[in-house]
Short mmCIF file of C-alpha atoms in Angstrom, two decimals:
data_model
loop_
_atom_site.label_atom_id
_atom_site.label_comp_id
_atom_site.label_asym_id
_atom_site.label_seq_id
_atom_site.Cartn_x
_atom_site.Cartn_y
_atom_site.Cartn_z
CA MET A 206 0.00 0.00 0.00
CA THR A 207 1.49 3.30 -1.09
CA ASP A 208 -0.07 6.32 0.53
CA GLN A 209 -1.05 9.25 -1.60
CA LYS A 210 1.46 11.98 -0.77
CA ALA A 211 0.28 15.00 -2.71
CA THR A 212 -3.37 15.96 -2.46
CA ASN A 213 -3.22 19.12 -4.53
CA VAL A 214 -2.38 17.44 -7.81
CA THR A 215 -4.74 17.26 -10.74
CA TRP A 216 -4.99 13.60 -11.71
CA HIS A 217 -7.88 13.67 -14.09
CA ASP A 218 -5.72 14.11 -17.15
CA HIS A 219 -4.44 10.61 -16.51
CA THR A 220 -6.25 7.33 -17.04
CA VAL A 221 -4.81 4.21 -15.44
CA THR A 222 -3.64 1.95 -18.26
CA LYS A 223 -3.74 -1.81 -18.77
CA VAL A 224 0.03 -1.95 -18.38
CA GLU A 225 -0.18 -0.17 -15.01
CA ARG A 226 -2.98 -2.43 -13.81
CA ARG A 227 -0.98 -5.54 -14.78
CA LYS A 228 2.07 -4.19 -12.98
CA LEU A 229 -0.01 -3.78 -9.80
CA MET A 230 -1.43 -7.30 -10.26
CA GLY A 231 2.11 -8.64 -10.61
CA HIS A 232 1.42 -10.67 -13.75
CA LYS A 233 0.09 -10.44 -17.28
CA SER A 234 -3.53 -11.11 -18.19
CA ALA A 235 -5.45 -12.90 -20.92
CA ILE A 236 -8.56 -14.87 -21.75
CA LEU A 237 -8.29 -18.63 -21.27
CA TRP A 238 -11.13 -19.78 -23.53
CA PHE A 239 -12.10 -23.38 -22.72
CA THR A 240 -14.15 -25.04 -25.45
CA GLY A 241 -15.38 -28.60 -25.94
CA LEU A 242 -18.37 -30.91 -25.80
CA SER A 243 -20.78 -30.99 -22.90
CA GLY A 244 -19.25 -33.34 -20.32
CA ALA A 245 -15.69 -32.95 -21.66
CA GLY A 246 -14.64 -31.34 -18.37
CA LYS A 247 -14.29 -27.65 -19.37
CA SER A 248 -15.72 -26.24 -16.17
CA THR A 249 -13.93 -28.73 -13.93
CA VAL A 250 -10.54 -28.13 -15.58
CA ALA A 251 -11.11 -24.35 -15.61
CA ASN A 252 -11.95 -24.31 -11.91
CA THR A 253 -8.90 -26.45 -11.14
CA VAL A 254 -6.66 -24.09 -13.13
CA ASP A 255 -8.34 -21.21 -11.28
CA HIS A 256 -7.46 -22.82 -7.96
CA LEU A 257 -3.86 -23.59 -8.93
CA MET A 258 -3.31 -20.02 -10.14
CA HIS A 259 -4.96 -18.52 -7.06
CA GLU A 260 -2.57 -20.58 -4.91
CA LYS A 261 0.30 -19.00 -6.85
CA GLY A 262 -1.01 -15.51 -6.06
CA ILE A 263 -2.35 -14.92 -9.57
CA HIS A 264 -5.62 -12.99 -9.88
CA THR A 265 -8.21 -14.98 -11.80
CA TYR A 266 -11.93 -15.24 -12.46
CA VAL A 267 -14.10 -17.93 -13.99
CA LEU A 268 -17.03 -17.10 -16.26
CA ASP A 269 -19.36 -20.05 -16.71
CA GLY A 270 -23.01 -20.93 -17.01
CA ASP A 271 -23.55 -20.38 -13.30
CA ASN A 272 -22.67 -16.70 -13.21
CA VAL A 273 -23.49 -15.69 -16.81
CA ARG A 274 -26.65 -17.52 -17.87
CA MET A 275 -28.50 -16.42 -14.71
CA GLY A 276 -27.29 -12.82 -14.95
CA LEU A 277 -25.93 -10.99 -17.97
CA ASN A 278 -27.38 -13.44 -20.48
CA LYS A 279 -30.60 -14.40 -18.76
CA ASN A 280 -32.57 -12.75 -21.56
CA LEU A 281 -31.04 -15.10 -24.18
CA GLY A 282 -32.41 -18.47 -25.26
CA PHE A 283 -30.91 -21.19 -27.43
CA SER A 284 -31.78 -20.06 -30.96
CA ALA A 285 -28.85 -19.72 -33.39
CA ASP A 286 -28.91 -15.92 -32.99
CA ASP A 287 -29.09 -16.10 -29.22
CA ARG A 288 -26.21 -18.60 -29.04
CA THR A 289 -24.05 -16.28 -31.11
CA GLU A 290 -25.05 -13.28 -28.96
CA ASN A 291 -24.33 -15.36 -25.84
CA ILE A 292 -20.74 -15.98 -26.96
CA ARG A 293 -20.33 -12.40 -28.21
CA ARG A 294 -21.29 -10.93 -24.82
CA ILE A 295 -19.08 -13.40 -22.94
CA GLY A 296 -16.20 -12.44 -25.23
CA GLU A 297 -16.73 -8.72 -24.63
CA VAL A 298 -16.92 -9.19 -20.86
CA ALA A 299 -13.85 -11.43 -20.90
CA LYS A 300 -12.01 -8.70 -22.81
CA LEU A 301 -12.88 -6.19 -20.06
CA PHE A 302 -11.52 -8.59 -17.40
CA SER A 303 -8.29 -9.09 -19.30
CA ASP A 304 -8.06 -5.31 -19.72
CA ALA A 305 -8.51 -5.01 -15.94
CA GLY A 306 -5.41 -7.19 -15.47
CA ILE A 307 -7.11 -10.45 -14.51
CA PHE A 308 -6.83 -13.89 -16.08
CA VAL A 309 -10.37 -14.77 -17.04
CA LEU A 310 -11.26 -18.41 -17.65
CA THR A 311 -14.40 -19.00 -19.71
CA ALA A 312 -16.04 -22.43 -19.73
CA PHE A 313 -18.71 -22.69 -22.43
CA ILE A 314 -19.26 -25.29 -25.14
CA SER A 315 -18.93 -22.46 -27.73
CA PRO A 316 -19.32 -24.98 -30.60
CA TYR A 317 -18.96 -22.62 -33.56
CA ARG A 318 -15.49 -21.69 -34.79
CA ALA A 319 -16.69 -18.34 -36.18
CA ASP A 320 -18.02 -17.27 -32.77
CA ARG A 321 -14.74 -18.15 -31.04
CA ASP A 322 -12.65 -16.51 -33.75
CA ARG A 323 -14.67 -13.32 -33.37
CA VAL A 324 -13.55 -13.15 -29.74
CA ARG A 325 -9.96 -13.84 -30.78
CA GLU A 326 -10.18 -10.93 -33.22
CA ILE A 327 -11.15 -8.35 -30.58
CA MET A 328 -8.15 -9.33 -28.43
CA GLY A 329 -4.52 -8.29 -28.77
CA GLU A 330 -1.71 -10.66 -29.72
CA GLY A 331 -1.28 -13.37 -27.09
CA GLU A 332 -4.34 -12.27 -25.11
CA PHE A 333 -6.66 -15.03 -26.36
CA ILE A 334 -5.63 -18.54 -25.38
CA GLU A 335 -7.95 -21.16 -26.82
CA VAL A 336 -7.99 -24.30 -24.70
CA TYR A 337 -9.59 -27.23 -26.48
CA VAL A 338 -10.82 -29.76 -23.96
CA ASN A 339 -10.78 -32.65 -26.38
CA ALA A 340 -12.92 -35.56 -25.25
CA SER A 341 -14.61 -37.89 -27.69
CA LEU A 342 -18.37 -37.94 -27.96
CA ALA A 343 -18.29 -41.54 -26.70
CA THR A 344 -16.47 -40.45 -23.52
CA CYS A 345 -18.80 -37.52 -22.91
CA GLU A 346 -21.89 -39.58 -23.56
CA GLU A 347 -20.70 -42.29 -21.21
CA ARG A 348 -20.02 -39.74 -18.43
CA ASP A 349 -23.21 -37.76 -19.11
CA PRO A 350 -22.96 -36.02 -15.70
CA LYS A 351 -26.20 -34.07 -16.15
CA GLY A 352 -28.12 -36.74 -18.07
CA LEU A 353 -28.32 -34.39 -21.07
CA TYR A 354 -27.08 -36.83 -23.73
CA LYS A 355 -29.73 -39.31 -22.68
CA LYS A 356 -32.40 -36.63 -23.08
CA ALA A 357 -30.94 -35.50 -26.43
CA ARG A 358 -30.90 -39.11 -27.72
CA ALA A 359 -34.52 -39.45 -26.60
CA GLY A 360 -35.38 -36.29 -28.53
CA GLU A 361 -36.31 -34.38 -25.37
CA ILE A 362 -33.62 -31.76 -26.07
CA LYS A 363 -33.28 -30.39 -29.60
CA GLY A 364 -30.14 -28.93 -31.14
CA PHE A 365 -27.79 -30.59 -28.67
CA THR A 366 -24.11 -30.20 -29.54
CA GLY A 367 -22.60 -33.46 -30.74
CA ILE A 368 -25.98 -35.13 -31.27
CA ASP A 369 -28.06 -33.00 -33.64
CA ASP A 370 -25.95 -29.83 -33.71
CA PRO A 371 -22.30 -29.70 -34.76
CA TYR A 372 -19.22 -29.09 -32.64
CA GLU A 373 -16.57 -27.38 -34.76
CA GLU A 374 -13.12 -28.35 -33.48
CA PRO A 375 -10.61 -25.50 -33.06
CA ALA A 376 -8.22 -25.23 -35.99
CA LYS A 377 -5.55 -23.34 -34.08
CA ALA A 378 -6.03 -23.87 -30.33
CA GLU A 379 -3.06 -22.72 -28.27
CA ILE A 380 -3.61 -25.68 -25.94
CA THR A 381 -5.26 -29.01 -26.75
CA LEU A 382 -6.01 -31.21 -23.77
CA ASP A 383 -6.48 -34.96 -24.09
CA ALA A 384 -9.51 -35.34 -21.85
CA ASP A 385 -10.14 -38.94 -22.85
CA THR A 386 -7.08 -40.37 -21.13
CA LYS A 387 -5.65 -37.79 -18.68
CA SER A 388 -6.86 -36.77 -15.23
CA ILE A 389 -8.31 -33.37 -14.41
CA ASP A 390 -5.20 -32.53 -12.39
CA GLU A 391 -2.86 -33.45 -15.26
CA LEU A 392 -4.88 -31.31 -17.68
CA ALA A 393 -4.94 -28.34 -15.32
CA GLN A 394 -1.18 -28.59 -14.77
CA GLU A 395 -0.67 -28.54 -18.57
CA VAL A 396 -2.52 -25.23 -18.78
CA VAL A 397 -0.52 -23.67 -15.94
CA ALA A 398 2.72 -24.98 -17.49
CA TYR A 399 1.80 -23.30 -20.79
CA LEU A 400 1.23 -19.97 -19.04
CA ASP A 401 4.47 -20.29 -17.11
CA ALA A 402 6.51 -21.27 -20.17
CA ASN A 403 5.11 -18.34 -22.14
CA GLY A 404 5.87 -15.68 -19.53
CA TYR A 405 2.28 -14.94 -18.51
CA LEU A 406 2.80 -15.41 -14.79
CA SER A 407 5.18 -12.51 -14.24
CA ALA A 408 4.54 -8.81 -14.82
CA MET B 211 3.85 -16.06 -4.92
CA THR B 212 3.21 -19.35 -3.19
CA ASP B 213 4.34 -22.38 -5.10
CA GLN B 214 1.99 -25.29 -5.41
CA LYS B 215 3.50 -27.99 -3.22
CA ALA B 216 1.34 -31.02 -3.80
CA THR B 217 0.59 -31.99 -7.38
CA ASN B 218 -1.31 -35.16 -6.64
CA VAL B 219 -4.23 -33.48 -4.94
CA THR B 220 -7.69 -33.28 -6.42
CA TRP B 221 -8.67 -29.62 -6.43
CA HIS B 222 -11.76 -29.72 -8.53
CA ASP B 223 -14.09 -30.14 -5.58
CA HIS B 224 -13.13 -26.62 -4.57
CA THR B 225 -14.15 -23.37 -6.21
CA VAL B 226 -12.23 -20.21 -5.31
CA THR B 227 -14.65 -17.96 -3.41
CA LYS B 228 -15.19 -14.20 -3.41
CA VAL B 229 -13.79 -14.02 0.12
CA GLU B 230 -10.58 -15.78 -0.99
CA ARG B 231 -10.23 -13.53 -4.06
CA ARG B 232 -10.65 -10.43 -1.87
CA LYS B 233 -8.04 -11.73 0.56
CA LEU B 234 -5.56 -12.13 -2.31
CA MET B 235 -6.44 -8.63 -3.59
CA GLY B 236 -5.81 -7.24 -0.10
CA HIS B 237 -9.04 -5.26 0.10
CA LYS B 238 -12.80 -5.52 -0.20
CA SER B 239 -14.69 -4.90 -3.43
CA ALA B 240 -17.88 -3.16 -4.53
CA ILE B 241 -19.55 -1.24 -7.31
CA LEU B 242 -19.07 2.54 -7.21
CA TRP B 243 -22.02 3.63 -9.31
CA PHE B 244 -21.56 7.23 -10.50
CA THR B 245 -24.77 8.85 -11.73
CA GLY B 246 -25.61 12.39 -12.80
CA LEU B 247 -26.34 14.67 -15.73
CA SER B 248 -24.22 14.75 -18.87
CA GLY B 249 -21.34 17.12 -18.12
CA ALA B 250 -21.63 16.76 -14.33
CA GLY B 251 -18.17 15.19 -14.23
CA LYS B 252 -18.98 11.52 -13.58
CA SER B 253 -16.30 10.10 -15.84
CA THR B 254 -13.66 12.62 -14.75
CA VAL B 255 -14.30 12.05 -11.03
CA ALA B 256 -14.46 8.26 -11.54
CA ASN B 257 -11.12 8.25 -13.38
CA THR B 258 -9.56 10.43 -10.67
CA VAL B 259 -10.82 8.08 -7.95
CA ASP B 260 -9.49 5.19 -10.06
CA HIS B 261 -6.07 6.83 -10.14
CA LEU B 262 -6.01 7.64 -6.41
CA MET B 263 -6.98 4.07 -5.52
CA HIS B 264 -4.46 2.59 -7.95
CA GLU B 265 -1.75 4.68 -6.26
CA LYS B 266 -2.80 3.11 -2.95
CA GLY B 267 -2.37 -0.38 -4.40
CA ILE B 268 -6.13 -1.02 -4.72
CA HIS B 269 -7.30 -2.99 -7.77
CA THR B 270 -9.89 -1.03 -9.72
CA TYR B 271 -11.54 -0.83 -13.13
CA VAL B 272 -13.66 1.84 -14.81
CA LEU B 273 -16.64 0.95 -16.99
CA ASP B 274 -17.76 3.87 -19.13
CA GLY B 275 -19.07 4.70 -22.56
CA ASP B 276 -15.63 4.19 -24.10
CA ASN B 277 -15.29 0.52 -23.25
CA VAL B 278 -18.96 -0.52 -23.04
CA ARG B 279 -20.87 1.25 -25.79
CA MET B 280 -18.33 0.16 -28.42
CA GLY B 281 -18.17 -3.41 -27.16
CA LEU B 282 -20.68 -5.27 -25.00
CA ASN B 283 -23.53 -2.85 -25.71
CA LYS B 284 -22.79 -1.91 -29.30
CA ASN B 285 -26.03 -3.61 -30.39
CA LEU B 286 -28.13 -1.26 -28.23
CA GLY B 287 -29.60 2.08 -29.27
CA PHE B 288 -31.28 4.79 -27.24
CA SER B 289 -34.91 3.61 -27.09
CA ALA B 290 -36.41 3.29 -23.61
CA ASP B 291 -36.01 -0.51 -23.73
CA ASP B 292 -32.43 -0.29 -24.96
CA ARG B 293 -31.50 2.23 -22.27
CA THR B 294 -32.85 -0.07 -19.59
CA GLU B 295 -31.05 -3.07 -21.13
CA ASN B 296 -27.87 -0.96 -21.32
CA ILE B 297 -27.95 -0.30 -17.57
CA ARG B 298 -29.00 -3.89 -16.80
CA ARG B 299 -25.98 -5.34 -18.65
CA ILE B 300 -23.59 -2.83 -17.07
CA GLY B 301 -24.98 -3.78 -13.67
CA GLU B 302 -24.52 -7.50 -14.31
CA VAL B 303 -20.95 -6.99 -15.55
CA ALA B 304 -20.15 -4.73 -12.61
CA LYS B 305 -21.46 -7.45 -10.29
CA LEU B 306 -19.01 -9.94 -11.87
CA PHE B 307 -16.12 -7.51 -11.33
CA SER B 308 -17.04 -6.99 -7.69
CA ASP B 309 -17.35 -10.77 -7.33
CA ALA B 310 -13.83 -11.04 -8.79
CA GLY B 311 -12.55 -8.82 -5.96
CA ILE B 312 -12.13 -5.58 -7.90
CA PHE B 313 -13.61 -2.14 -7.20
CA VAL B 314 -15.52 -1.32 -10.36
CA LEU B 315 -16.40 2.33 -11.07
CA THR B 316 -19.25 2.86 -13.51
CA ALA B 317 -19.78 6.26 -15.12
CA PHE B 318 -23.11 6.47 -16.94
CA ILE B 319 -25.91 9.05 -16.72
CA SER B 320 -28.27 6.20 -15.66
CA PRO B 321 -31.13 8.68 -15.27
CA TYR B 322 -33.86 6.29 -14.07
CA ARG B 323 -34.07 5.41 -10.41
CA ALA B 324 -35.70 2.03 -11.12
CA ASP B 325 -32.78 0.98 -13.36
CA ARG B 326 -30.23 1.90 -10.69
CA ASP B 327 -32.24 0.26 -7.92
CA ARG B 328 -32.40 -2.95 -9.92
CA VAL B 329 -28.60 -3.07 -9.87
CA ARG B 330 -28.59 -2.35 -6.13
CA GLU B 331 -30.98 -5.28 -5.64
CA ILE B 332 -28.68 -7.85 -7.30
CA MET B 333 -25.80 -6.83 -5.02
CA GLY B 334 -25.12 -7.82 -1.42
CA GLU B 335 -25.29 -5.42 1.52
CA GLY B 336 -22.66 -2.67 1.17
CA GLU B 337 -21.58 -3.81 -2.30
CA PHE B 338 -23.45 -1.10 -4.22
CA ILE B 339 -22.28 2.43 -3.52
CA GLU B 340 -24.33 5.01 -5.37
CA VAL B 341 -22.33 8.17 -6.03
CA TYR B 342 -24.52 11.07 -7.08
CA VAL B 343 -22.45 13.61 -8.99
CA ASN B 344 -24.81 16.48 -8.30
CA ALA B 345 -24.34 19.38 -10.69
CA SER B 346 -27.19 21.68 -11.65
CA LEU B 347 -28.50 21.68 -15.19
CA ALA B 348 -27.30 25.29 -15.48
CA THR B 349 -23.72 24.25 -14.62
CA CYS B 350 -23.75 21.28 -16.99
CA GLU B 351 -25.26 23.32 -19.81
CA GLU B 352 -22.70 26.06 -19.33
CA ARG B 353 -19.83 23.55 -19.43
CA ASP B 354 -21.33 21.52 -22.29
CA PRO B 355 -17.97 19.80 -23.01
CA LYS B 356 -19.29 17.82 -25.96
CA GLY B 357 -21.70 20.45 -27.29
CA LEU B 358 -24.60 18.08 -26.62
CA TYR B 359 -26.84 20.49 -24.71
CA LYS B 360 -26.61 22.97 -27.57
CA LYS B 361 -27.71 20.25 -30.00
CA ALA B 362 -30.50 19.12 -27.67
CA ARG B 363 -31.79 22.70 -27.29
CA ALA B 364 -31.70 23.02 -31.08
CA GLY B 365 -33.77 19.84 -31.36
CA GLU B 366 -30.96 17.96 -33.10
CA ILE B 367 -30.87 15.35 -30.31
CA LYS B 368 -34.14 13.98 -29.00
CA GLY B 369 -34.74 12.53 -25.54
CA PHE B 370 -31.71 14.22 -23.98
CA THR B 371 -31.53 13.86 -20.20
CA GLY B 372 -32.32 17.13 -18.44
CA ILE B 373 -33.77 18.74 -21.55
CA ASP B 374 -36.59 16.57 -22.88
CA ASP B 375 -36.04 13.44 -20.81
CA PRO B 376 -36.04 13.33 -17.00
CA TYR B 377 -33.13 12.78 -14.64
CA GLU B 378 -34.43 11.11 -11.49
CA GLU B 379 -32.23 12.08 -8.54
CA PRO B 380 -31.08 9.28 -6.22
CA ALA B 381 -33.26 9.01 -3.12
CA LYS B 382 -30.64 7.17 -1.06
CA ALA B 383 -27.20 7.72 -2.57
CA GLU B 384 -24.38 6.60 -0.27
CA ILE B 385 -22.33 9.59 -1.47
CA THR B 386 -23.60 12.90 -2.87
CA LEU B 387 -20.96 15.11 -4.43
CA ASP B 388 -21.44 18.86 -4.82
CA ALA B 389 -20.12 19.21 -8.36
CA ASP B 390 -21.29 22.83 -8.71
CA THR B 391 -18.81 24.27 -6.26
CA LYS B 392 -16.04 21.73 -5.55
CA SER B 393 -13.05 20.73 -7.65
CA ILE B 394 -12.62 17.32 -9.25
CA ASP B 395 -9.82 16.51 -6.81
CA GLU B 396 -11.93 17.44 -3.79
CA LEU B 397 -14.79 15.28 -5.03
CA ALA B 398 -12.51 12.32 -5.72
CA GLN B 399 -10.94 12.62 -2.25
CA GLU B 400 -14.44 12.54 -0.71
CA VAL B 401 -15.13 9.21 -2.41
CA VAL B 402 -11.83 7.69 -1.26
CA ALA B 403 -12.45 9.03 2.27
CA TYR B 404 -15.86 7.31 2.31
CA LEU B 405 -14.29 3.98 1.30
CA ASP B 406 -11.54 4.36 3.88
CA ALA B 407 -13.94 5.34 6.69
CA ASN B 408 -16.18 2.37 5.90
CA GLY B 409 -13.43 -0.24 5.93
CA TYR B 410 -13.43 -1.02 2.21
CA LEU B 411 -9.71 -0.51 1.67
CA SER B 412 -8.48 -3.39 3.82
CA ALA B 413 -9.21 -7.10 3.41
#
């Protein structure tokens, strides 16, 4: 904590910049965009990365269905337009978090490549890290933690990704995680190792 | 920086909480919601508070027209519905920032009491600090930094707050700033003093 010494100075010609905020945070910032099928483990891996980074003193935040679908995007449904708007808003909010100096981890299926690439385009070089949580449909359907695949197969849910709506694999993900064979902890450590190796964890 | 000692532990049953994020930040967090007429000085005071807090090592972020209207809310116009949706989204995003452990300063006219109160309602006790930047219409119209009042008086802009659209004064603002007679620096210091006196600046 640095006390303000001068009180007679006019500050309002100065806006605190992203670089200054990152310096105060003690590390860089970026979006970690987790994408993959329902049940692949996006949210679980993201929350584990969140925990590991927090333990290292890195400032992070997770955006997922829990805090976005009930709040910011509660007026959106599941039509094609609404899905695109859902991802657009999440991308814009994630950009603000990264600008604020925080690592923001987003955990959404985000099945369409164009939607994800649009987020990449609004970010600066190195500030969008696409993390493909790659689990096969067979694995996800076998896990089916929320019973959604069963409902989709029974026709009770329409337009379900992987069943009757496509999942477009990332063409250029910065990180691809093998979620069929590795543990959550191994996958999370891979993400942290990437950030460390690429200089993200220092200012 | 605390290194992760154990690598064989399952973390994914644990989600990092707001309390833990605030502890790492070293201070509490809240929304500082600046409201007032166009030209009252909301953005200037907010940015000065931002700077003063940053100098004290407090993590902050400003949401204003520059980073919201061009991004998250670029698909909104100025109809009554769009104005309400504009404030709703800003409120939801501000809530996420406060949840992340950051002081978020919002600088929007936000003329309708119901819109502001709706944001207050989604926040916890003490997490919504309404800052009324109280400048008279005469003062704002005389300053007219963007020439908007002149255009509104000439009928070139319709539905301009204070001219042909109402500004509803806060009934219960936590902080009311006298922007007719005091300097930007004095007003900004008042906001920081409020936060300090109410225990916001320590964890």
